[in-house]
Amino acid sequence: MSISGITSTALSGMRAQTARVGAIASNIANSSTLGYAKLSTSFTSVEPGGVQASVNPTDSDVDPATELTDLIEAEQSYKANAVVFETGAGMWEMLMSIKRD
């Protein structure tokens, strides 16, 4: 996989986790709203590499403890993708400095 492919895959992961956090925030904010349909996030891998998030309403109730656990998981996943993205960007910088010399 190329450096641009690595950074692109990491960026798609960060976008997917951002969508997940948005769904979690909506669930927590509307947990006491009558008739609110809990939002659930599902992930699909895309070619040539990466992930796409889909947010859909479900029939289940909002459990604040589960939402907070999911939020922690989303945070960790976002951070992991950010580290990969930063590493890829650093590799680009090193490659460009070698090319200039």
Tab-separated table of C-alpha atoms in Angstrom:
chain	number	residue	atom	x	y	z
A	1	MET	CA	0.000	0.000	0.000
A	2	SER	CA	1.251	3.496	-0.819
A	3	ILE	CA	1.721	6.319	1.664
A	4	SER	CA	-1.255	8.156	0.192
A	5	GLY	CA	-3.322	4.979	0.519
A	6	ILE	CA	-2.365	4.687	4.175
A	7	THR	CA	-3.311	8.288	4.944
A	8	SER	CA	-6.537	7.946	2.944
A	9	THR	CA	-7.520	4.834	4.886
A	10	ALA	CA	-6.774	6.553	8.201
A	11	LEU	CA	-8.769	9.619	7.141
A	12	SER	CA	-11.782	7.460	6.286
A	13	GLY	CA	-11.517	5.867	9.726
A	14	MET	CA	-11.500	9.293	11.389
A	15	ARG	CA	-14.545	10.350	9.365
A	16	ALA	CA	-16.379	7.156	10.296
A	17	GLN	CA	-15.674	7.663	14.009
A	18	THR	CA	-16.821	11.287	13.727
A	19	ALA	CA	-20.160	10.057	12.367
A	20	ARG	CA	-20.342	7.543	15.217
A	21	VAL	CA	-19.714	10.235	17.840
A	22	GLY	CA	-22.445	12.370	16.262
A	23	ALA	CA	-24.922	9.497	16.576
A	24	ILE	CA	-23.894	8.894	20.196
A	25	ALA	CA	-24.298	12.594	21.014
A	26	SER	CA	-27.771	12.587	19.481
A	27	ASN	CA	-28.717	9.470	21.449
A	28	ILE	CA	-27.584	10.983	24.746
A	29	ALA	CA	-29.235	14.343	24.049
A	30	ASN	CA	-32.539	12.703	23.135
A	31	SER	CA	-32.518	9.827	25.629
A	32	SER	CA	-35.597	11.157	27.447
A	33	THR	CA	-37.472	12.273	24.327
A	34	LEU	CA	-40.649	10.249	23.795
A	35	GLY	CA	-40.707	8.430	20.476
A	36	TYR	CA	-37.003	8.977	19.789
A	37	ALA	CA	-35.455	6.251	17.642
A	38	LYS	CA	-31.940	5.422	18.854
A	39	LEU	CA	-29.290	5.871	16.166
A	40	SER	CA	-26.930	3.007	15.494
A	41	THR	CA	-23.712	3.221	13.493
A	42	SER	CA	-22.533	0.409	11.243
A	43	PHE	CA	-19.285	0.259	9.314
A	44	THR	CA	-18.582	-1.078	5.837
A	45	SER	CA	-15.157	-1.546	4.311
A	46	VAL	CA	-14.606	0.182	0.993
A	47	GLU	CA	-12.116	-0.484	-1.780
A	48	PRO	CA	-9.236	0.102	-2.242
A	49	GLY	CA	-9.012	0.657	1.523
A	50	GLY	CA	-10.932	2.358	4.243
A	51	VAL	CA	-14.261	2.336	5.980
A	52	GLN	CA	-17.614	4.052	5.591
A	53	ALA	CA	-20.102	4.695	8.397
A	54	SER	CA	-23.877	4.401	8.092
A	55	VAL	CA	-26.098	5.860	10.806
A	56	ASN	CA	-29.604	4.378	11.003
A	57	PRO	CA	-32.456	4.502	13.527
A	58	THR	CA	-33.190	1.345	15.535
A	59	ASP	CA	-36.019	0.095	17.736
A	60	SER	CA	-33.910	-0.241	20.882
A	61	ASP	CA	-33.862	2.109	23.856
A	62	VAL	CA	-30.980	4.433	24.687
A	63	ASP	CA	-28.796	3.110	27.515
A	64	PRO	CA	-26.520	5.917	28.748
A	65	ALA	CA	-23.888	3.477	30.043
A	66	THR	CA	-23.658	1.762	26.658
A	67	GLU	CA	-23.506	5.122	24.892
A	68	LEU	CA	-20.620	6.284	27.080
A	69	THR	CA	-18.767	3.017	26.547
A	70	ASP	CA	-19.264	3.401	22.787
A	71	LEU	CA	-18.013	6.986	23.035
A	72	ILE	CA	-14.784	5.841	24.700
A	73	GLU	CA	-14.330	3.193	21.999
A	74	ALA	CA	-14.928	5.763	19.249
A	75	GLU	CA	-12.396	8.105	20.857
A	76	GLN	CA	-9.745	5.397	20.959
A	77	SER	CA	-10.447	4.378	17.358
A	78	TYR	CA	-10.221	8.002	16.217
A	79	LYS	CA	-6.907	8.448	18.045
A	80	ALA	CA	-5.475	5.287	16.479
A	81	ASN	CA	-6.426	6.492	12.992
A	82	ALA	CA	-4.978	9.941	13.756
A	83	VAL	CA	-1.645	8.380	14.735
A	84	VAL	CA	-1.556	6.422	11.476
A	85	PHE	CA	-2.412	9.590	9.526
A	86	GLU	CA	0.327	11.586	11.292
A	87	THR	CA	2.841	8.809	10.664
A	88	GLY	CA	1.966	8.789	6.965
A	89	ALA	CA	2.301	12.584	6.826
A	90	GLY	CA	5.699	12.310	8.503
A	91	MET	CA	6.761	9.725	5.937
A	92	TRP	CA	5.727	12.126	3.148
A	93	GLU	CA	7.794	14.910	4.729
A	94	MET	CA	10.834	12.647	4.996
A	95	LEU	CA	10.414	11.480	1.420
A	96	MET	CA	10.170	15.063	0.191
A	97	SER	CA	13.301	16.112	2.129
A	98	ILE	CA	15.235	13.179	0.646
A	99	LYS	CA	14.038	14.114	-2.831
A	100	ARG	CA	15.192	17.745	-2.368
A	101	ASP	CA	18.687	16.706	-1.265
